[in-house]
Coordinates of C-alpha atoms and ligand atoms in Angstrom, one line a residue:
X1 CA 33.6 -65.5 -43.1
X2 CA 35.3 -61.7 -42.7
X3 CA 38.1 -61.5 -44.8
X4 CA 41.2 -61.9 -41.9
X5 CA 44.3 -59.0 -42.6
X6 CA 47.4 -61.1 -42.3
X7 CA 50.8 -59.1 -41.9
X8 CA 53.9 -61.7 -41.7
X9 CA 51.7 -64.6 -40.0
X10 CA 50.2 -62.0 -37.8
X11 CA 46.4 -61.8 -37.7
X12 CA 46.4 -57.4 -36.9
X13 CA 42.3 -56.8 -37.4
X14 CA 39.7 -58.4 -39.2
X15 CA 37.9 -56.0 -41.6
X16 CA 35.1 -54.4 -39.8
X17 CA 31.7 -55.1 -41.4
X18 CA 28.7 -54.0 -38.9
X19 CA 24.9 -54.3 -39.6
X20 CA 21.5 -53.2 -39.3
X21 CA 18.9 -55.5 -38.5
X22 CA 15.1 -54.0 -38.5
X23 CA 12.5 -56.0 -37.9
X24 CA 10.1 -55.4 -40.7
X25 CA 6.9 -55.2 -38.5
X26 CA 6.3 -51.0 -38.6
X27 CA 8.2 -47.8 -40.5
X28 CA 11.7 -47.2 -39.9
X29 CA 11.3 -44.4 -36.4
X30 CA 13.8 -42.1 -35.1
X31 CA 15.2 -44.5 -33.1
X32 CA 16.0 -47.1 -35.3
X33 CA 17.7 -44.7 -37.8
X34 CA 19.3 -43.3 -35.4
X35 CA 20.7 -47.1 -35.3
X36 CA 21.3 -47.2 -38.7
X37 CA 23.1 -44.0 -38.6
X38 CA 25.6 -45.4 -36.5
X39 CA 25.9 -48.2 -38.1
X40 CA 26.7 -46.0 -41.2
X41 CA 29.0 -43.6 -39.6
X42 CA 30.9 -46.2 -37.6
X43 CA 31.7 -48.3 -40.5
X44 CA 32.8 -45.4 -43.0
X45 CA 34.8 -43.7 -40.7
X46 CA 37.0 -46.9 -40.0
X47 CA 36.9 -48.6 -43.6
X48 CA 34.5 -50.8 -42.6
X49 CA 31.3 -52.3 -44.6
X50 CA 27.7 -52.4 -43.7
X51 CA 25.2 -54.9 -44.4
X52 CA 21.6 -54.9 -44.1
X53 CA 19.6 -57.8 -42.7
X54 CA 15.9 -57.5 -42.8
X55 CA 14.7 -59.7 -40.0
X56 CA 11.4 -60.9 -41.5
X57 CA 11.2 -64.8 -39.1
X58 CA 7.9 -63.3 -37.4
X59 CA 5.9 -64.0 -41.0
X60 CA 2.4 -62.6 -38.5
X61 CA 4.1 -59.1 -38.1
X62 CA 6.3 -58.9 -41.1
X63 CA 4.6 -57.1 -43.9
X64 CA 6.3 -55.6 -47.4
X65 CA 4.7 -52.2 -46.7
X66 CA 7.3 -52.0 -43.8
X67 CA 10.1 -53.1 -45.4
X68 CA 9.7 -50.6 -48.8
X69 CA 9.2 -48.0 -45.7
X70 CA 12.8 -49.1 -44.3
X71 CA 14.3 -48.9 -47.5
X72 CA 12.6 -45.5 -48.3
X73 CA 13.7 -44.1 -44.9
X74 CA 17.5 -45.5 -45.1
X75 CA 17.5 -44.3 -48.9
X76 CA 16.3 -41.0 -47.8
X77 CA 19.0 -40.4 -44.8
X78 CA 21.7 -41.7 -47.1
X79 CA 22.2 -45.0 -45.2
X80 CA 22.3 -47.1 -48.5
X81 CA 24.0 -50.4 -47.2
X82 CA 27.1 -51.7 -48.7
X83 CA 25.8 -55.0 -48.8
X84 CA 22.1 -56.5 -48.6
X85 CA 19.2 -56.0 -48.1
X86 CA 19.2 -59.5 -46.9
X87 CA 16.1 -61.4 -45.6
X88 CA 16.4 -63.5 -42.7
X89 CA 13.7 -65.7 -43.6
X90 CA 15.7 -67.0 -46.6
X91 CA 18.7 -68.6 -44.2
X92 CA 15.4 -70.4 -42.6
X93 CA 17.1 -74.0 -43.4
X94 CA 20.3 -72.9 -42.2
X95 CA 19.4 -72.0 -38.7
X96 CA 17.8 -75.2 -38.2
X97 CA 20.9 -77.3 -39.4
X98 CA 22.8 -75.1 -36.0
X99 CA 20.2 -75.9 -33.7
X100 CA 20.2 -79.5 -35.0
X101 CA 24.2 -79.6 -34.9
X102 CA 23.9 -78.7 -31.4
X103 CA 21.6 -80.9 -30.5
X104 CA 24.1 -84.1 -32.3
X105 CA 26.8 -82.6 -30.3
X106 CA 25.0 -82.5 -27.1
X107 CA 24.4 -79.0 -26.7
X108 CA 21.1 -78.5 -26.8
X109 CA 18.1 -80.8 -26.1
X110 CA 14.8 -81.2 -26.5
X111 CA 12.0 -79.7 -24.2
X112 CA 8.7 -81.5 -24.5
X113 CA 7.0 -79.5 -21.6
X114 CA 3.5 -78.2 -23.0
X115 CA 2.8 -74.8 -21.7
X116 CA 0.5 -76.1 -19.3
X117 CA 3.1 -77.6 -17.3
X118 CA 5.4 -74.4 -17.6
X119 CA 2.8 -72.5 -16.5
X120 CA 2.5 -74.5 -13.4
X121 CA 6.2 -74.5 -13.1
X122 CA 6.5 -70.6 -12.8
X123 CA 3.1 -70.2 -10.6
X124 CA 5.5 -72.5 -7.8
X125 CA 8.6 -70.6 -8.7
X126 CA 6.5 -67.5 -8.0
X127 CA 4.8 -68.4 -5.1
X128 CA 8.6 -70.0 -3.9
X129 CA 9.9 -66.2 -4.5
X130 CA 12.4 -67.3 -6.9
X131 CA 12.5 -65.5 -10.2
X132 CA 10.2 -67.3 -13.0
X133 CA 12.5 -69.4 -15.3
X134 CA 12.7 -72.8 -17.1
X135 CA 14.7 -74.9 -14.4
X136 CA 15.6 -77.6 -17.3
X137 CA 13.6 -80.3 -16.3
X138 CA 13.9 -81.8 -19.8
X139 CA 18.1 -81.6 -19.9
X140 CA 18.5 -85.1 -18.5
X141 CA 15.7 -86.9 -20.7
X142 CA 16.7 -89.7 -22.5
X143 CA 16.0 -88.6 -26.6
X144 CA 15.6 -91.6 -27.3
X145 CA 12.6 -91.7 -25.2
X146 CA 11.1 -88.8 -26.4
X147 CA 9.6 -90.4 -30.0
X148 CA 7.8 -87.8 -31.8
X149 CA 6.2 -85.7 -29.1
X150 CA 6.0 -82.0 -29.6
X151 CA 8.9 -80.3 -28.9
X152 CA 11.2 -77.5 -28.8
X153 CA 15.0 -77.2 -29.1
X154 CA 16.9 -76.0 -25.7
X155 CA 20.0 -74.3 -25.9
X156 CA 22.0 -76.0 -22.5
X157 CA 23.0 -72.6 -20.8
X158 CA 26.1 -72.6 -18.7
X159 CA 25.0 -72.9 -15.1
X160 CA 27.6 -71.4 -13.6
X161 CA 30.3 -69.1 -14.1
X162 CA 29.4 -65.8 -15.5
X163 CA 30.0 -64.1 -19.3
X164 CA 31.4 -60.7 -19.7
X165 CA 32.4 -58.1 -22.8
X166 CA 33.8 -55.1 -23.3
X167 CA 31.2 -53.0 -24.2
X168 CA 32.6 -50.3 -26.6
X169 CA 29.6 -47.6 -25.4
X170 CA 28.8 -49.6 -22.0
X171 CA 32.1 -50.7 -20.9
X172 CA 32.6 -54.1 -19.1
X173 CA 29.3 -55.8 -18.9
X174 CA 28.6 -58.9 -16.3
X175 CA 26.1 -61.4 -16.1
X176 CA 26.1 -64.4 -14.1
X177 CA 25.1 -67.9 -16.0
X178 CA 23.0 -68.1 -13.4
X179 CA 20.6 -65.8 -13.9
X180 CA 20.1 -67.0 -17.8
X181 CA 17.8 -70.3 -18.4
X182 CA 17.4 -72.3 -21.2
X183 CA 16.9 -70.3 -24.3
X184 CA 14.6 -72.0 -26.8
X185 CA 16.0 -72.1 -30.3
X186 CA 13.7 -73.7 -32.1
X187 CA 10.0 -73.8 -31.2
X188 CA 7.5 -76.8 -32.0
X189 CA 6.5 -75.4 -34.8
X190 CA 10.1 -75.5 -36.1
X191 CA 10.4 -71.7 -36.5
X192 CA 14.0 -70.9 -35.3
X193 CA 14.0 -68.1 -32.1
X194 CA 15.3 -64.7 -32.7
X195 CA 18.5 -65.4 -31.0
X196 CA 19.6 -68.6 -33.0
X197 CA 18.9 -66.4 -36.2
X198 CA 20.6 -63.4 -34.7
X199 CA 23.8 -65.6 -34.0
X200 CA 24.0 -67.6 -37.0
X201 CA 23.4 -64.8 -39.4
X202 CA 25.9 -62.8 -37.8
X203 CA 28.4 -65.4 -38.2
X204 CA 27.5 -66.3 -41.9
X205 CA 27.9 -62.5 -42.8
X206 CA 31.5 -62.1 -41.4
X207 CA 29.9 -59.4 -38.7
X208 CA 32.7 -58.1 -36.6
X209 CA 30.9 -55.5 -34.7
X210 CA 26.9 -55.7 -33.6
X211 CA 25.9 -52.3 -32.6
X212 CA 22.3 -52.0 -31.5
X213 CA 20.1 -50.4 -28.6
X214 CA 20.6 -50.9 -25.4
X215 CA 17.6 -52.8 -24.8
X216 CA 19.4 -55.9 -26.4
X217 CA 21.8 -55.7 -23.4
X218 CA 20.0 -58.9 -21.7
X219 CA 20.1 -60.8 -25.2
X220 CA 23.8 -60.1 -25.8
X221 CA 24.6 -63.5 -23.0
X222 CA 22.4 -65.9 -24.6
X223 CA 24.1 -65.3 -27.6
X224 CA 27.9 -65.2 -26.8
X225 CA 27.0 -68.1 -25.1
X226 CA 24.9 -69.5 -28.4
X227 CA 28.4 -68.9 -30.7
X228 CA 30.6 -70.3 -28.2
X229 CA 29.2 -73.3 -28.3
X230 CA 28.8 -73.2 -32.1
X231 CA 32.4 -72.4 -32.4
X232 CA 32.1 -68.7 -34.2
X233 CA 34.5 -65.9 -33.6
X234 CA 32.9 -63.0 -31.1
X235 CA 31.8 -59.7 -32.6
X236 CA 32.5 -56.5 -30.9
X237 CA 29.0 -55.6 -28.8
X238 CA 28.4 -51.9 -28.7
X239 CA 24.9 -51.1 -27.3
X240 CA 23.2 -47.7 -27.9
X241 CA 21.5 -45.4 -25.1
X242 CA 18.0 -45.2 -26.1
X243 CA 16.6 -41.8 -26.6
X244 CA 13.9 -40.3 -24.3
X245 CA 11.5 -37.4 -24.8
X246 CA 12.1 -34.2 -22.9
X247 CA 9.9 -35.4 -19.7
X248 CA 12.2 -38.5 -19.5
X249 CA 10.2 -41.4 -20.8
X250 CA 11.1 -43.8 -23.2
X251 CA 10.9 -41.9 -26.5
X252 CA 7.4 -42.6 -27.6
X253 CA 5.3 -41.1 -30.8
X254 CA 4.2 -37.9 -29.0
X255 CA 7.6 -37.1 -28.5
X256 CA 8.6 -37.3 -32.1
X257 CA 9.5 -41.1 -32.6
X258 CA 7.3 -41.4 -35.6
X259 CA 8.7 -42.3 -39.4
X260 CA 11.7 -40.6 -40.5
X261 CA 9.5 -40.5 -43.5
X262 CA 7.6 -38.2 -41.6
X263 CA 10.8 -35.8 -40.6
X264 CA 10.2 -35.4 -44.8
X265 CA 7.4 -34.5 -44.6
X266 CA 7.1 -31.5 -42.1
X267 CA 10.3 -30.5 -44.0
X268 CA 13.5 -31.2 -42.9
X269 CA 16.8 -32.3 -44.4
X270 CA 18.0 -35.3 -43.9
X271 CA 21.5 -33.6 -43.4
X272 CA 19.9 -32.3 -40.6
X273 CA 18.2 -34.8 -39.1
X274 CA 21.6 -37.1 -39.6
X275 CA 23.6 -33.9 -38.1
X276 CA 20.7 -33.8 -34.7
X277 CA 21.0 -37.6 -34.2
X278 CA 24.4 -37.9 -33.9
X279 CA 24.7 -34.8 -31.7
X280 CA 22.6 -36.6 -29.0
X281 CA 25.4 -38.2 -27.2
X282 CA 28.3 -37.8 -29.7
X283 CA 30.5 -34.6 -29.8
X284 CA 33.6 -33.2 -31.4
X285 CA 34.8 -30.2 -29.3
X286 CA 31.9 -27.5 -29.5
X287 CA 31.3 -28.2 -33.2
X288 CA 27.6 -28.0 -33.5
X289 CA 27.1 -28.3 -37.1
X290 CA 28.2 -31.1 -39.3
X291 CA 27.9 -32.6 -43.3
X292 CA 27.4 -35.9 -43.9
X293 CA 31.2 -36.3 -45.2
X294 CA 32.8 -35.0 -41.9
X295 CA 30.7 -37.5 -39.8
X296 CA 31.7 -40.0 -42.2
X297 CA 35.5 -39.0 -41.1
X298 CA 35.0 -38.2 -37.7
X299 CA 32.4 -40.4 -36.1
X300 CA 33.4 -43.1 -33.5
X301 CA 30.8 -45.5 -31.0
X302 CA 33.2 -45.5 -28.9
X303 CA 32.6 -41.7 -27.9
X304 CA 28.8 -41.8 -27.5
X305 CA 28.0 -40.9 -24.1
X306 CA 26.0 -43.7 -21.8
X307 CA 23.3 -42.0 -20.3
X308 CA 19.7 -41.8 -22.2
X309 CA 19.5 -38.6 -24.8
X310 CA 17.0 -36.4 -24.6
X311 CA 15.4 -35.7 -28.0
X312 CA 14.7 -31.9 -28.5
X313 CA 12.6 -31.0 -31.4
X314 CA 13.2 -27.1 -31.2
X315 CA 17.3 -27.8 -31.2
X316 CA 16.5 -30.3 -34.5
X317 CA 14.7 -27.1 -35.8
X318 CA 17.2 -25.0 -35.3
X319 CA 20.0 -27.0 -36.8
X320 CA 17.7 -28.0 -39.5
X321 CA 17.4 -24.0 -40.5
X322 CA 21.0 -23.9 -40.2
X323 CA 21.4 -26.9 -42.6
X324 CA 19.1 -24.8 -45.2
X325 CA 21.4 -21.6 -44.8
X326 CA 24.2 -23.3 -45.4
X327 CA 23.4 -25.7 -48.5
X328 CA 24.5 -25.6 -51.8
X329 CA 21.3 -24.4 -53.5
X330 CA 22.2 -27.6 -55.9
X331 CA 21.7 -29.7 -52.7
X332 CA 18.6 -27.9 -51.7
X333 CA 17.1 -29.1 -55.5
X334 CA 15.6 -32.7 -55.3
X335 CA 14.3 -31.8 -51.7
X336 CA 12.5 -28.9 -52.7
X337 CA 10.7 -30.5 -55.8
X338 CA 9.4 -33.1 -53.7
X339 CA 8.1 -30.3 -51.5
X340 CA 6.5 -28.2 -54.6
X341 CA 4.7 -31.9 -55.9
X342 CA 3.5 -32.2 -52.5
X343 CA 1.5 -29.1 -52.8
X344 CA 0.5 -29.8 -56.6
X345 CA 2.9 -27.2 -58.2
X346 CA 4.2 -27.5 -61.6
X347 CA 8.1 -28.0 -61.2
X348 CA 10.0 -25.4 -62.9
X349 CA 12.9 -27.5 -63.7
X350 CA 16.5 -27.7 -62.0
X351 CA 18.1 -24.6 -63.3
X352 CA 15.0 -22.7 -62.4
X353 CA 14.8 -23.7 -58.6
X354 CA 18.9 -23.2 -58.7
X355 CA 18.1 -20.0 -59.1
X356 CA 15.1 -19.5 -56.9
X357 CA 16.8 -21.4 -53.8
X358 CA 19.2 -19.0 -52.8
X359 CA 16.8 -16.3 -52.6
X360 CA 14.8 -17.8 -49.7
X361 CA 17.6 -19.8 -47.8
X362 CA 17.8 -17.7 -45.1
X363 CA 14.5 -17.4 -44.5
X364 CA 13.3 -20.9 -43.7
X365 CA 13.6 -23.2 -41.1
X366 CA 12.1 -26.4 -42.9
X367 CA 11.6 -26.8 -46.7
X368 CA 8.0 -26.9 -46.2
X369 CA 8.1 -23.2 -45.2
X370 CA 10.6 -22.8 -48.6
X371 CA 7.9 -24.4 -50.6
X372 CA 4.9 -22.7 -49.5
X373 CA 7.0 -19.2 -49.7
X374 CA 8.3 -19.7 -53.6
X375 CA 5.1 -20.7 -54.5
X376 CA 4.1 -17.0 -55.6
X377 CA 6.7 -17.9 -58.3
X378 CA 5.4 -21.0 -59.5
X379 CA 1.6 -20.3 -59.9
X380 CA 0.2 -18.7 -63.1
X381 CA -1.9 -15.9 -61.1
X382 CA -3.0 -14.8 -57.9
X383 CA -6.2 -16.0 -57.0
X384 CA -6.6 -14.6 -53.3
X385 CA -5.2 -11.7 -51.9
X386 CA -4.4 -11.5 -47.8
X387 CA -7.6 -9.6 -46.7
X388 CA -5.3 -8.0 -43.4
X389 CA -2.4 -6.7 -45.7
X390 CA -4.7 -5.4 -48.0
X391 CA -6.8 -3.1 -45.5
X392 CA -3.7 -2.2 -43.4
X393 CA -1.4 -1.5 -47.0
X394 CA -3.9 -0.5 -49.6
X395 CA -5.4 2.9 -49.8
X396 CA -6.6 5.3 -52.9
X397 CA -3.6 7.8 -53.2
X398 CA -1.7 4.8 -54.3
X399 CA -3.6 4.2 -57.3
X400 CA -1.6 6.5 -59.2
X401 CA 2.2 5.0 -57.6
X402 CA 1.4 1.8 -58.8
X403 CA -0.2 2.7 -61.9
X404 CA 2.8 5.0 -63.2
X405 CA 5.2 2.0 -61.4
X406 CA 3.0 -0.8 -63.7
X407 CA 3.1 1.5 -67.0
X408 CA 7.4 2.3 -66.3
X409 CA 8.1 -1.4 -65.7
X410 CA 6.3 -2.4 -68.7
X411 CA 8.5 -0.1 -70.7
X412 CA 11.4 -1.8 -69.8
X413 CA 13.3 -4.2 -72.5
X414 CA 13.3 -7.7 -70.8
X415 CA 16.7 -7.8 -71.8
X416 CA 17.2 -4.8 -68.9
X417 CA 15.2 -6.8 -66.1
X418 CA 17.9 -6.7 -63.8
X419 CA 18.6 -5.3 -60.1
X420 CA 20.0 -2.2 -61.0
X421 CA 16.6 -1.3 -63.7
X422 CA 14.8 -2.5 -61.2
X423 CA 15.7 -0.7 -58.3
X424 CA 16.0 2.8 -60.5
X425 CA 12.4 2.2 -61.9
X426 CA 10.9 2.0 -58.3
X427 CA 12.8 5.0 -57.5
X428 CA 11.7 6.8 -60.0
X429 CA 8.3 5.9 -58.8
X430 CA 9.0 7.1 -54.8
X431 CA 10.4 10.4 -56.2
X432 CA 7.5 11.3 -58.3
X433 CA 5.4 11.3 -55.6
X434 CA 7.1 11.6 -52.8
X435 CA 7.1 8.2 -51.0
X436 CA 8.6 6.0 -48.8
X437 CA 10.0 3.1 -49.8
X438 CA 7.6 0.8 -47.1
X439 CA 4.1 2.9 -48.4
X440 CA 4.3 1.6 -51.9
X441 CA 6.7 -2.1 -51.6
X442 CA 3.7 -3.6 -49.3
X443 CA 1.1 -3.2 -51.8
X444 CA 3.4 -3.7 -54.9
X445 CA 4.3 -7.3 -52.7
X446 CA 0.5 -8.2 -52.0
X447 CA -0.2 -7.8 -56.1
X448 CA 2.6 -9.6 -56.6
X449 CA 2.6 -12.4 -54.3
X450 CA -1.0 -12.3 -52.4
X451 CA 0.8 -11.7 -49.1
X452 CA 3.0 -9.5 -47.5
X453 CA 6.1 -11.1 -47.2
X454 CA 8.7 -12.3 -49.6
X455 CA 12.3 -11.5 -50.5
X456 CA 13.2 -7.9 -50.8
X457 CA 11.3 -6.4 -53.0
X458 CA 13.6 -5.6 -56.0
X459 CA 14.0 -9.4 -56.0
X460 CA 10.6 -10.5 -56.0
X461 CA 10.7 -8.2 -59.0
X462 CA 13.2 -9.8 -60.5
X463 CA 12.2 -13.6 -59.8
X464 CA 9.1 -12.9 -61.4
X465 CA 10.1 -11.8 -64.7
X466 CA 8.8 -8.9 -66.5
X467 CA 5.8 -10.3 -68.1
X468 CA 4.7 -11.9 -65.2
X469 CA 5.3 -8.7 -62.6
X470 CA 4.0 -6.5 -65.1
X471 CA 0.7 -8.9 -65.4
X472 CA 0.3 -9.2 -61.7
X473 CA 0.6 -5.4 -61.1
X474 CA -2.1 -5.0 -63.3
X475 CA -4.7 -7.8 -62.3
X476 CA -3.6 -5.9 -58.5
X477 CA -4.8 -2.8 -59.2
X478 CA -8.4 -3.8 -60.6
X479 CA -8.3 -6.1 -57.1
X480 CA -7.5 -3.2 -55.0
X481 CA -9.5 -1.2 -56.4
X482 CA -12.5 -3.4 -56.1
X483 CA -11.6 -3.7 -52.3
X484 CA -11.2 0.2 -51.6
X485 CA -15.0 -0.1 -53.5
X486 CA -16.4 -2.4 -50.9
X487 CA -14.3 -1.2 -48.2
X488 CA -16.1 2.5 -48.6
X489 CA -19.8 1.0 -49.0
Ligands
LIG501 N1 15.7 -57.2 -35.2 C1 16.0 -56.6 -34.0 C2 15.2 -55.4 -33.7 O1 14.7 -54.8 -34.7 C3 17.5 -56.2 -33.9 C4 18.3 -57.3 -33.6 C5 19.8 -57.0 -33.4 O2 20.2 -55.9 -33.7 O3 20.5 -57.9 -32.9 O4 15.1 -55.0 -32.6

């Protein structure tokens, strides 16, 4: 049970303790981080704890790989649980003692129909116009009767009457017990149903507040009618709009509801992704941009707006640059390094990367674009050259720039590589023969990095080190002047 707060005999709150309950049939998608997010959020912001319940009872669609991908994808976006994971499959024996104590207190009964004879039973209820449903033909048998038949275990619905919540996203929701049938709990095969489960675990982990996506709604009934009759305390019900792709369908792969593992991959931060998720439906005056920590403060269900979100890959692009920009390079580290392994790259180390981040920050949109652009300064040599920037940059009168640039920069102590020797050295350079800064930085950038962009390029300079600048100059002017060779003939 929930630890209860009691102030002078008065119960005031219980603690709040919320969960996330993935099935572990697929990877974690958008969608159901986005559920885990607010999960998260919900529970920080108001003191609360979160557990997480991997709901494994469908053994056929269950499978490890999915629920390392869950973990990986909640361990990525932060969402370590407070509590779990815990496997639903484990409390197997305990949702069949429920179904059975209902059953001993006359709660539930059991259903020996075979599915022929349901079938049957909807074709009339069809062909009557009335809405296909189990009409609880079995309620009234005598179990005595029954022997050892094949059978399932019938919750006994209320028949009339209706059941209501206060929906803390939805507001005041209504169903009437009419409308609901006889849920099975426990089919023949004695596997308990997804709502028994639901309900008992729920209850056995002190859960005071099941948030979830809206298309639960219809389940939400069948189970505050399930603990009522068990005797448990109600949680709160909050239930999620689902997100929809720009063209207003259900959000579906196309639309971006693939693996978050896959919002890794194509380089964004899970800052970012956390800050985009949250954004769709949730707002805190015009505040677009937020850390982890102040939506840990701030964030509340209650606020989300009801209608469907509409998921917008160029915003999540956007914000996700933003995110970059406005890191810590020391947060930017671990993120990049699994980038720079990605694409085979020896990893400098920590301090080195601290150093190389902030050069390229504002620059990138995704950390895939920050990997492939600081990879110039993580490579030995340059084995191709960008055939466009050489023909448009490279001509013969700036043999003698770069040579006389090469042979100056050498000269200088490593001990003086630094902005300001830098800088004066390529001066030097533009004086003596009279150019323009643009005329000689393109081709000095395509020796030094194989394309034509990079940071400034007194920086790229300076990342590079001497020995390395000084080799690359070099190994650049044989290149070029191989080109200008073929280029003539
Ligand atoms: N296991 C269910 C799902 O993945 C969630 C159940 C719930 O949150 O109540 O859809």
């Amino acid at each position: 049970m929930a630890p209860k707060i009691l102030t002078k005999g008065l119960k005031i709150s219980m603690a709040l303790r919320t969960r996330f309950a993935p099935s572990p049939t697929g990877f974690l998608h958008i969608g159901g981080a986005r559920t885990a997010l607010f999960c998260h959020l919900h529970a920080r912001a108001h003191g609360g704890t979160t557990v997480l319940r991997i709901e494994d009872t469908d053994r056929q669609r269950s499978s490890q790989e999915a629920v390392d991908a869950i973990l990986e994808g909640m361990r990525w976006m932060g969402l370590t649980p407070d509590e779990g994971p815990f496997f639903q499959s484990a409390h197997h024996a305990r949702h069949l003692e429920e179904a059975h104590r209902l059953l001993a207190e006359g709660k539930a009964y059991r259903c020996i129909c075979s599915v022929e004879e349901l079938d049957a039973m909807r074709e009339e209820q069809r062909n009557k116009g009335i809405k296909p449903r189990y009409d609880g033909r079995c309620r009234d048998r005598d179990p005595a009767a029954l022997g050892s038949a094949p059978s399932v275990i019938r919750f006994k619905t209320p028949q009339t009457g209706e059941v209501a919540w206060d929906d803390m996203i939805q507001g005041t929701i209504r169903f009437d017990n009419n409308e609901l049938d006889d849920l099975i709990l426990v089919r023949s095969d004695h596997s308990p149903t997804y709502n028994l489960a639901v309900v008992v675990d729920d209850h056995d982990m002190g859960i005071t507040l099941v948030l979830r996506g809206e298309d639960h709604i219809s389940n939400t009934p069948r189970q505050i009618h399930l603990l009522e009759a068990l005797g448990y305390q109600r949680p709160q019900y909050a239930h999620m709009p689902l997100l929809h792709g720009a063209d207003g369908a259900k959000l579906s792969k196309r639309h971006g509801a693939v693996s978050v593992l896959h919002y890794r991959e194509s380089g964004f931060l899970p800052a970012a992704v956390n800050n985009y998720l949250v954004r769709l439906g949730w707002s805190h005056g015009d505040q677009e941009i937020f850390t982890m920590q102040e939506l840990e403060s701030l964030f509340d269900v209650r606020r989300l707006g009801r209608s469907a979100t509409i998921f917008n890959m160029e915003k999540l692009l956007w914000l996700n640059g933003q995110h970059i920009r406005a890191a810590k390079p020391d947060d930017l580290v671990s993120e990049l390094s699994w980038h720079l392994n990605r694409l085979g790259l020896t990893n400098p180390g920590q301090e080195r990367l601290r150093t190389i981040i902030p050069h390229f920050q504002e620059r990138c949109k995704t950390m895939v674009e920050m990997s492939e652009k600081c990879r110039f300064l993580l490579i030995d040599t340059i084995h191709h050259y960008d055939e466009e920037g050489v023909r448009r940059h490279v001509s013969p009168d700036l043999h003698r720039p770069l040579e006389s640039l090469c042979t100056k920069l050498e000269a200088l102590d490593e001990s003086t590589w630094d902005h300001p020797s830098i800088e004066h050295t390529f001066k030097s350079v533009l004086e003596e023969f009279q150019l323009k800064m643009g005329k000689l930085a393109q081709p000095v950038r395509l020796a030094l990095t194989g394309t034509t962009t990079s940071p400034g390029i007194h920086e790229t300079l300076l990342l590079l080190g001497r020995a390395k600048a000084v080799s690359r100059l070099k190994a650049g002017l044989i290149f070029f002047h191989n080109a200008l060779r073929t280029q003539a003939n």
